[in-house]
Coordinates of C-alpha atoms in Angstrom, one line a residue:
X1 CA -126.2 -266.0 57.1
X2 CA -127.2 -265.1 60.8
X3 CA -130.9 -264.9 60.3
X4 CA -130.4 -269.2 59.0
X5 CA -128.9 -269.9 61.9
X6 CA -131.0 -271.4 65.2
X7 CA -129.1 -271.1 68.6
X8 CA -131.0 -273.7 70.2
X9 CA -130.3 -275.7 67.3
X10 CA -126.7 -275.6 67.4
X11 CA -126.2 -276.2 70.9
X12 CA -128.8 -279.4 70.4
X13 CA -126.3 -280.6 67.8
X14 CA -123.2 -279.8 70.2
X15 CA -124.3 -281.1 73.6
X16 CA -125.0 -284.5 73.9
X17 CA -129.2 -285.6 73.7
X18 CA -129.3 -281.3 73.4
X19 CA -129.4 -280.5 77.4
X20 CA -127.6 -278.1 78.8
X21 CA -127.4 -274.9 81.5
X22 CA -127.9 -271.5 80.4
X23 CA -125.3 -269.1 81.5
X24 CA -125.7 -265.4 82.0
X25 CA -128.9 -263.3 80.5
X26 CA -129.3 -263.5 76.4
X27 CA -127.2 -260.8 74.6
X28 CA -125.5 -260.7 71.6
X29 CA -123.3 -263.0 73.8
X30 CA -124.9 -265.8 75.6
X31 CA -123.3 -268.9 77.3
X32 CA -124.0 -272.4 78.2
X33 CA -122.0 -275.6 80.0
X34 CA -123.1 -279.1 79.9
X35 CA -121.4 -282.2 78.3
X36 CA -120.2 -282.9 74.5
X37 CA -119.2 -286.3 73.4
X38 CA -118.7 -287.3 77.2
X39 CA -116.9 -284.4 78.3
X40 CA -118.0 -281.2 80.4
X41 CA -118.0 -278.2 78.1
X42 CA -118.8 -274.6 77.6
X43 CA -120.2 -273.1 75.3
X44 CA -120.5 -269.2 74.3
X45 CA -122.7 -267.9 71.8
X46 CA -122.8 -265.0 69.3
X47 CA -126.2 -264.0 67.9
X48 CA -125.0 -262.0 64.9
X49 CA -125.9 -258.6 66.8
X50 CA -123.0 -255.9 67.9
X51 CA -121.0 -257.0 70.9
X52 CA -120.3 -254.8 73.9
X53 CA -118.2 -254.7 76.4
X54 CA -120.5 -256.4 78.9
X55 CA -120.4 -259.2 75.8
X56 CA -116.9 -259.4 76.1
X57 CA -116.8 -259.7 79.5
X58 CA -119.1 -262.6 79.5
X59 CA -116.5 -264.3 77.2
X60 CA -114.0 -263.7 79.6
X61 CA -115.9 -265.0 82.5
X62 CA -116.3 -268.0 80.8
X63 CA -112.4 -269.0 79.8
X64 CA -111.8 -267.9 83.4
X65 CA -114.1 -270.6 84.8
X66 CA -113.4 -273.0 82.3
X67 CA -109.3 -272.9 83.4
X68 CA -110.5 -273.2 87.5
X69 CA -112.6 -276.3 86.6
X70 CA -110.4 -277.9 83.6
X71 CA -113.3 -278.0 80.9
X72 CA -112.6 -277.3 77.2
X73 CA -114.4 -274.0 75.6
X74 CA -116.0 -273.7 72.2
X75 CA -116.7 -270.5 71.3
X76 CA -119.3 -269.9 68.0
X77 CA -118.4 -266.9 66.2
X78 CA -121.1 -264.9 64.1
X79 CA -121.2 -261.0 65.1
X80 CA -121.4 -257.7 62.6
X81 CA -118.6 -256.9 64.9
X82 CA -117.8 -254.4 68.4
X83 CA -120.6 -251.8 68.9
X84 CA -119.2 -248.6 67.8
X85 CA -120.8 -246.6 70.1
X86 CA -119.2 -248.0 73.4
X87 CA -115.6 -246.7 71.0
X88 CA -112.4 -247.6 72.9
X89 CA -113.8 -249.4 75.7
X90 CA -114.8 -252.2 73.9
X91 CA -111.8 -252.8 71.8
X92 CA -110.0 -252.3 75.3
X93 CA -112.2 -255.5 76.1
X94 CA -111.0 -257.1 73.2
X95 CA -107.4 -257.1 73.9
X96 CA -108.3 -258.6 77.5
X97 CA -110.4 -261.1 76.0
X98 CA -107.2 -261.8 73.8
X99 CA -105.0 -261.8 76.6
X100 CA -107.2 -264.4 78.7
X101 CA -107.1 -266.9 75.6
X102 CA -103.3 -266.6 75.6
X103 CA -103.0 -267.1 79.4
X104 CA -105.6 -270.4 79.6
X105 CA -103.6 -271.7 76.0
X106 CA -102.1 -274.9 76.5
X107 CA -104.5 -275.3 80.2
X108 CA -107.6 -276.5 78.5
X109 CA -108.7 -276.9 74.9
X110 CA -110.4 -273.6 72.7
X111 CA -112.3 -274.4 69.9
X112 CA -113.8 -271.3 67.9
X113 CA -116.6 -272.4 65.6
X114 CA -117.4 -269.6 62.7
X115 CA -120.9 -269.7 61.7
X116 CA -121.2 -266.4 60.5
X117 CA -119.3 -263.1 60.3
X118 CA -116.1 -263.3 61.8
X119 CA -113.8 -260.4 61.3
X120 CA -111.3 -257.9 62.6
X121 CA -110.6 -258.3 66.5
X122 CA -113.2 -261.6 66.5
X123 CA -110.7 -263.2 63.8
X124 CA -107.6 -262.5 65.8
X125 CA -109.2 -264.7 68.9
X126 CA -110.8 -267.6 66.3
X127 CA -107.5 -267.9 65.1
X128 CA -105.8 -268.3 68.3
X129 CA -108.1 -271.1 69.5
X130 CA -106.8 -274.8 69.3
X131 CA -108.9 -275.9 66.5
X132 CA -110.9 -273.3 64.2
X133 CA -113.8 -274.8 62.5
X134 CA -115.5 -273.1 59.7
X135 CA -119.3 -273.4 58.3
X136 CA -119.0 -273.1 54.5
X137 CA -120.3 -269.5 53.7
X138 CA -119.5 -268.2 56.9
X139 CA -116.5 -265.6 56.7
X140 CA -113.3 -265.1 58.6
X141 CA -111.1 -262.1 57.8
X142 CA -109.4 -259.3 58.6
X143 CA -110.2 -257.0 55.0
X144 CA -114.1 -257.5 54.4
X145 CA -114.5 -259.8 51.3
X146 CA -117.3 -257.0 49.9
X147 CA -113.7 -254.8 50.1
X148 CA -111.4 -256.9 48.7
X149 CA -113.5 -257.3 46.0
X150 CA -114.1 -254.1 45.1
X151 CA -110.2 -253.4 44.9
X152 CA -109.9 -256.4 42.4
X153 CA -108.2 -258.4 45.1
X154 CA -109.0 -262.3 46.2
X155 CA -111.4 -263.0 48.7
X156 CA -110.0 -264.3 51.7
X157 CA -109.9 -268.7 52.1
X158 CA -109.2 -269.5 55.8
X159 CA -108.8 -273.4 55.0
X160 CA -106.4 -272.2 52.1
X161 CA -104.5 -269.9 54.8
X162 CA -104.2 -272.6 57.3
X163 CA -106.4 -270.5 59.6
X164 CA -109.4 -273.1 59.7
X165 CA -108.8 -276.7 60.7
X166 CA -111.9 -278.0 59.5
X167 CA -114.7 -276.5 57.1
X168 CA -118.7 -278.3 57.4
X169 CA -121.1 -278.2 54.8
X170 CA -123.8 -276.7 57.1
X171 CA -123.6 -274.9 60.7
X172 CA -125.3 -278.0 62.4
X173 CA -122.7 -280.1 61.1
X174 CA -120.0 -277.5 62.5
X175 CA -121.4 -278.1 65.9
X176 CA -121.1 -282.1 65.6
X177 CA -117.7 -281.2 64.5
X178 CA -116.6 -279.3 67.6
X179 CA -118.2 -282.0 70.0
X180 CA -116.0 -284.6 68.6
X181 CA -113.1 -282.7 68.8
X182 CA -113.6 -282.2 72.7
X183 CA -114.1 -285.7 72.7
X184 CA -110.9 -286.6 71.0
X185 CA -109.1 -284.2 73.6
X186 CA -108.4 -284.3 77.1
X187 CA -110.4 -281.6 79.4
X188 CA -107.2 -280.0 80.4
X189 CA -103.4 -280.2 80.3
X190 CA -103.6 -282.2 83.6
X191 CA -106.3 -285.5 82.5
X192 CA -105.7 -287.9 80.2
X193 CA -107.4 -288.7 76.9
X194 CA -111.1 -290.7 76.8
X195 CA -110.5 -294.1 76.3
X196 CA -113.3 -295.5 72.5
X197 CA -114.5 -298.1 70.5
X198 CA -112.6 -299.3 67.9
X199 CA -112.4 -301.8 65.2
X200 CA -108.9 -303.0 63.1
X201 CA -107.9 -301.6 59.9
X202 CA -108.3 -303.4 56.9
X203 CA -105.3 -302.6 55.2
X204 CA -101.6 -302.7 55.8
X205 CA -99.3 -299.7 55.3
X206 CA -97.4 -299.4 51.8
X207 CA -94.5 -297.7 50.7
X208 CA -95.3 -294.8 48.5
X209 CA -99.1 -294.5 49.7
X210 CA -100.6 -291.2 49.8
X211 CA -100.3 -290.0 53.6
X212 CA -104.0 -290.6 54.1
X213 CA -103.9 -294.0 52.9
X214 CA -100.5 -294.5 55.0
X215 CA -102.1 -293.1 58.5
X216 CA -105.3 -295.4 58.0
X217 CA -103.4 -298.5 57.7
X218 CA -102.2 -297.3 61.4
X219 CA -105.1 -295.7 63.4
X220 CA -108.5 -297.6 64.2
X221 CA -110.7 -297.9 61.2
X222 CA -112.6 -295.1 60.4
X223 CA -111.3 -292.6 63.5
X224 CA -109.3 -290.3 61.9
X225 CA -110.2 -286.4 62.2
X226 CA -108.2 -284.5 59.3
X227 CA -107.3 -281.1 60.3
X228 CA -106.0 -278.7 58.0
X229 CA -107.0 -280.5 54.7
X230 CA -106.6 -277.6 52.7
X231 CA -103.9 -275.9 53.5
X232 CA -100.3 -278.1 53.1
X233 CA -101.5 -280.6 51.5
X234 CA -98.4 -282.3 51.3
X235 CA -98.7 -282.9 55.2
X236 CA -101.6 -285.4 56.6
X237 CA -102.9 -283.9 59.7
X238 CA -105.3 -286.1 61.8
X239 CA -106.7 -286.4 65.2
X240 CA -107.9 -290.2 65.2
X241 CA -107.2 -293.4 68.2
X242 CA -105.3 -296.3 68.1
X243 CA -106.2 -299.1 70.2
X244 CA -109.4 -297.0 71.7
X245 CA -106.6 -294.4 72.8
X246 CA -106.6 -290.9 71.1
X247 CA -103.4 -289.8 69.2
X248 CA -102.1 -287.4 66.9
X249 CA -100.7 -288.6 63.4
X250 CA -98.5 -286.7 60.9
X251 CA -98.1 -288.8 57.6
X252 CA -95.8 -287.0 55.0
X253 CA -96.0 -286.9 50.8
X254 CA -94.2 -286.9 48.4
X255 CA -91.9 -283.2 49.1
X256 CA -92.6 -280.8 51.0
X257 CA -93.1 -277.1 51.4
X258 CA -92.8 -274.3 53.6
X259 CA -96.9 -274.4 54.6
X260 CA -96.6 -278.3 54.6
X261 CA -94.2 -278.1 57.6
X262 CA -95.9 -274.9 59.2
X263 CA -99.3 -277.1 59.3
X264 CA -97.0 -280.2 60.8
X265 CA -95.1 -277.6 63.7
X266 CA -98.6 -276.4 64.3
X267 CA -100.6 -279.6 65.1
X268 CA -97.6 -281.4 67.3
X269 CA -97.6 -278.3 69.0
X270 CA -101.4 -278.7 69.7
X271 CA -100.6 -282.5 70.8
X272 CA -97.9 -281.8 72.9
X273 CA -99.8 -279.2 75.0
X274 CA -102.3 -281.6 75.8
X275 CA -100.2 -285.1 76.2
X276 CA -101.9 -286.4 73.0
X277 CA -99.4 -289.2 71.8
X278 CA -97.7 -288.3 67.9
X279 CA -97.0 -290.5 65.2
X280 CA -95.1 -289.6 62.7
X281 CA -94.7 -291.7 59.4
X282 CA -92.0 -290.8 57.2
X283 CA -92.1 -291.3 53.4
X284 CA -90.7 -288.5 51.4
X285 CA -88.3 -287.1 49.6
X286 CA -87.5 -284.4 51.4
X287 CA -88.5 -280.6 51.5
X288 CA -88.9 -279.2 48.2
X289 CA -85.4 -278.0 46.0
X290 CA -86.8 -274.6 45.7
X291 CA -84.5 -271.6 46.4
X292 CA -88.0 -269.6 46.5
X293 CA -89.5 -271.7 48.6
X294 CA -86.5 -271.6 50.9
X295 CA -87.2 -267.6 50.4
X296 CA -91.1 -268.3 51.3
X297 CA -89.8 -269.4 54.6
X298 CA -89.2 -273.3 53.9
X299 CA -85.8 -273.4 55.9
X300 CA -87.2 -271.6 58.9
X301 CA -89.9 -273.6 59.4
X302 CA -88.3 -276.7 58.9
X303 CA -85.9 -275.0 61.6
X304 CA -89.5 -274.9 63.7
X305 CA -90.3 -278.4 62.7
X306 CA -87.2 -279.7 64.5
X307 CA -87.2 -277.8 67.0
X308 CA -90.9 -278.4 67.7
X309 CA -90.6 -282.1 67.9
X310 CA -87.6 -281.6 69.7
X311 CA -89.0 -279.6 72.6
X312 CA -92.5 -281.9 72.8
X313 CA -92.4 -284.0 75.8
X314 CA -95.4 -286.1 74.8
X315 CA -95.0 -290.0 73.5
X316 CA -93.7 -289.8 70.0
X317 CA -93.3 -292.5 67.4
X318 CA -92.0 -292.3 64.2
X319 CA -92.4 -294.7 61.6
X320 CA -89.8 -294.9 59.0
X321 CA -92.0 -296.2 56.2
X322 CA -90.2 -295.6 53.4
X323 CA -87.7 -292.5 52.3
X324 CA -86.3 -290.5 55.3
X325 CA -83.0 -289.0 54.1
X326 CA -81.2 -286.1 54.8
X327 CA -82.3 -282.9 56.9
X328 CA -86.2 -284.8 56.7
X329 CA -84.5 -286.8 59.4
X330 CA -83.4 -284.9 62.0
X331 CA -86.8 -283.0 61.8
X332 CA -89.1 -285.7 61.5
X333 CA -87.3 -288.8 63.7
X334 CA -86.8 -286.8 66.7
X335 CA -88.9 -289.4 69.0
X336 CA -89.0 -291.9 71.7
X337 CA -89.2 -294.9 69.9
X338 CA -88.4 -294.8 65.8
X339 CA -89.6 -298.2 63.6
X340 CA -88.3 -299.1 60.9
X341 CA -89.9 -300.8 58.4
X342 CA -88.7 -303.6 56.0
X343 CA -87.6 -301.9 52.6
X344 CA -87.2 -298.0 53.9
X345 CA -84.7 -295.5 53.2
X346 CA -82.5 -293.5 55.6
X347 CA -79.9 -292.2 54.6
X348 CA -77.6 -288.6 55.1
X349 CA -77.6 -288.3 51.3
X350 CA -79.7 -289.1 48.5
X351 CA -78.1 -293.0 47.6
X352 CA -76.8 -292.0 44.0
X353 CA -75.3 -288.8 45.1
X354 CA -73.7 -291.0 48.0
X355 CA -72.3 -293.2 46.2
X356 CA -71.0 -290.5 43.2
X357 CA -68.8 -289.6 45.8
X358 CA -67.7 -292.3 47.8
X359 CA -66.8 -294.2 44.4
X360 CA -66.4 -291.4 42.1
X361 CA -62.7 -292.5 40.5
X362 CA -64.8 -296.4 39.8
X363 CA -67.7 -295.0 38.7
X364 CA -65.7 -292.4 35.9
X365 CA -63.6 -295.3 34.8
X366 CA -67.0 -297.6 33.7
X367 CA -68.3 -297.7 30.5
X368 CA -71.3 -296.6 31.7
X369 CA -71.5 -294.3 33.9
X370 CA -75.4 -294.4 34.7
X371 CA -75.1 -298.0 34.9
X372 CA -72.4 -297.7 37.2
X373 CA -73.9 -295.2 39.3
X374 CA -77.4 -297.2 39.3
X375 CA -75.8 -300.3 40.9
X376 CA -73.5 -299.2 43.0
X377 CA -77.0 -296.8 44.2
X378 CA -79.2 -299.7 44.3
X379 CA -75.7 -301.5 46.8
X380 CA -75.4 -298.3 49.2
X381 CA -79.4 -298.8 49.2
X382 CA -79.1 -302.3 50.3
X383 CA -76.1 -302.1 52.3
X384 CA -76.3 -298.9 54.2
X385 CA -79.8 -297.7 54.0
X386 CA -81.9 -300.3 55.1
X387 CA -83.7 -301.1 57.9
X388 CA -82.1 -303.3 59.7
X389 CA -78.7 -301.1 59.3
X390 CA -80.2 -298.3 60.6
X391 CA -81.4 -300.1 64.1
X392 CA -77.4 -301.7 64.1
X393 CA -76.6 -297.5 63.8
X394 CA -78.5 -296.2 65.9
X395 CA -81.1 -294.1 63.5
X396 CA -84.2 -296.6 64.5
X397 CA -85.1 -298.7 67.5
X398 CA -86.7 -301.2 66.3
X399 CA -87.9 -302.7 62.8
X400 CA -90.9 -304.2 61.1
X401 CA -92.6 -305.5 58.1
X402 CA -95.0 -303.7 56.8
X403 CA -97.5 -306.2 57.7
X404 CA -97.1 -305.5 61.7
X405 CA -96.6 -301.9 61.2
X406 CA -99.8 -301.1 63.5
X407 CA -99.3 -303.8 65.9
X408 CA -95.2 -302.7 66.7
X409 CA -97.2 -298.7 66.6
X410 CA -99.4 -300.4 69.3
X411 CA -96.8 -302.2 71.4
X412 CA -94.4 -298.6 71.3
X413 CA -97.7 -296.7 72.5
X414 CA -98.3 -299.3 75.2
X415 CA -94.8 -299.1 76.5
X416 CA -94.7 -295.3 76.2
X417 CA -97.7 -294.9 77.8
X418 CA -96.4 -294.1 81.1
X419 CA -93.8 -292.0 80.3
X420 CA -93.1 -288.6 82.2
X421 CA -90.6 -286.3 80.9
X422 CA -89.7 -282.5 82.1
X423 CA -87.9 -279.5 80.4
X424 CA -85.4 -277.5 81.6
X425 CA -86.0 -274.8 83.6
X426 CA -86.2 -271.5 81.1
X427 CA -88.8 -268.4 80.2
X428 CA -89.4 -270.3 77.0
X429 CA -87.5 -271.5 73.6
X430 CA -87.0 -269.1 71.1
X431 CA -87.5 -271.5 67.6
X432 CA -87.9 -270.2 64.8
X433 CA -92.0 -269.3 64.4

């Protein structure tokens, strides 16, 4: 795949009208800054040759710079890996080149772009950047695919793993890809977002729609960025605006599992280090009745889910758009301003299970006990559920048809737009990851 792919090319695709400032001598790492969708950007480059340590060093160089001037850094991947005859020097470089994208995390955005071969110590930092793009047939891994096949075993999917964000048909297209991300982010932890274009959407949010469907009856039409499409599929993902203003939205389905909420934990994490807004709409029936998903890791990462919307300081909004009952609640609703929307759900307890308790002795004295339990359900539902019961308790703020979902999303963005918010003083958290 190396030999198809142009340098000059790709960095024509990723800065805007293709100028930009070459950095450094050509190696089998080169660099480059200039501008991408608007914003100041760097850019370093893999040729598909061995990298040295001098390589490294050059990647280094550029986070380091990147984190003094606040500019995001999109690093293409496509190298036949460390040259073994610098031995432990370079992989000495590699775990300092590892260490400098953990100490500018969370500062200013890292994008890693695979076009080619991507494996062993190369994977480990692809997979710690922000967003990981992926050019189909390029290859991200830690076990060689030629290996695993040979042992009869499956050849690694990063999208399937939840390792890469987004996967383009071709590497050009991964290069647009990257540019719009940096657009759709802010150039450090310290700026706020780029202010676009945008048109209405044409259609109002439903109850029951598939999360895609739900989030683009909120954002600006056609804006939305999925990330992680194949991996949790569950969970909707997107970078997208509303109003002109970027935002992060999380729509849920119909259950969901342990990689479902991993995804979700992941991308408001991503949000929150960079200010982007969240909104979260709600819609499902909770996380799956599985004892082996539970097993898989579905309760501790719905432990990370809370917590990880707990501990976000950025403007969240959650939109109660139709089922939110149970632990789904706590994990899900944990924002500034929660919307409730005519016709919703939430609840502590499914509605018939409620209500076989609370009027069990009634219910066992009917004739019919379905019948019994369906209308007394379909009561509780009314009654106790709704949307206008949850503002009078407490569980939402406000509430809505779903006609002026997007315009009470726009209003609660507006008012939190100027919120500030700091966390207690600590090392860190220790939720569940």
């Amino acid at each position: 795949m190396a030999s198809k792919i142009n340098k000059g090319e790709i960095l024509a695709k990723f800065f805007d009208d293709g100028e930009y400032t070459a950095l450094f001598a050509d190696g089998a790492v080169s660099a480059a800054c200039g501008y991408a969708a608007g914003q100041q950007a760097y850019a370093v480059y893999q040729n598909g040759e061995a990298v040295t340590v001098k390589d490294v060093e050059k990647n280094i160089k550029v986070l380091e710079m990147a984190a003094q001037t606040g500019c995001p850094v999109v690093t293409f991947y496509n190298s036949v890996g460390a040259k073994l005859a610098e031995g432990l020097d370079v992989l000495t470089a590699s775990a300092k080149l590892n260490a400098q994208i953990a100490k500018v995390s969370g500062v200013i955005p890292q994008v890693a772009v695979v076009l080619g071969v991507c494996g062993g110590t190369s994977a480990l930092s692809a997979a710690n950047a922000d967003v990981c793009i992926m050019a189909e047939g390029a290859e991200l891994f830690f076990t060689a695919p030629f290996t695993s096949a040979a042992k009869g075993d499956k050849v690694a999917d990063a999208a399937k793993a939840g390792v890469a964000a987004i996967v383009a048909p071709t590497a050009e297209e991964a290069a647009e890809k990257a540019a719009h991300i940096v657009g759709l982010l802010p150039a450090n932890n310290l700026t706020g977002p780029a202010i676009f274009e945008f048109e209405q959407p044409t259609a109002a949010l439903a109850a029951g729609a598939e999360p895609a469907k739900a989030a683009a009856a909120v954002v600006d039409k056609d804006s939305a960025v999925e990330l992680y499409a194949g991996f949790g599929k569950s969970v909707y993902t997107a970078f997208a605006t509303v109003g002109g203003n970027a935002v992060g939205v999380v729509a849920t389905g119909k259950t969901l599992c342990h990689n479902c909420v991993a995804k979700a934990s992941r991308f408001v994490r991503l949000c929150d280090a960079f200010s982007v807004p969240v909104i979260t709409i709600v819609d499902t029936e909770g996380f799956v009745p599985s004892a082996t998903d539970d097993i898989a890791g579905g309760i501790r990462e719905a432990a990370r889910l809370a917590a990880t919307y707990a501990d976000a300081t950025t403007a969240k909004v959650a939109v109660l758009a139709g089922k939110a009952v149970g632990p789904v609640y706590p994990a899900l609703a944990a924002a500034d301003l929660r919307i409730a929307v005519a016709g919703c759900t939430v609840s502590a307890l499914e509605p018939s299970a409620a209500v076989s308790v609370l009027y069990k002795e009634e219910i066992d004295a009917s004739d019919n006990i379905i019948a019994a339990t369906n209308a007394k359900a379909a009561a509780y539902t009314a009654e106790v559920c709704s949307a206008a019961n949850a503002v009078a308790c407490g569980a939402a703020d406000l509430t809505c048809d779903a006609a002026n979902v997007r315009a009470s999303v726009v209003a609660a963005l507006e008012l939190l737009s100027t919120k500030r918010a700091a966390r207690l003083p600590k090392k860190h958290g220790n939720m569940a990851l």
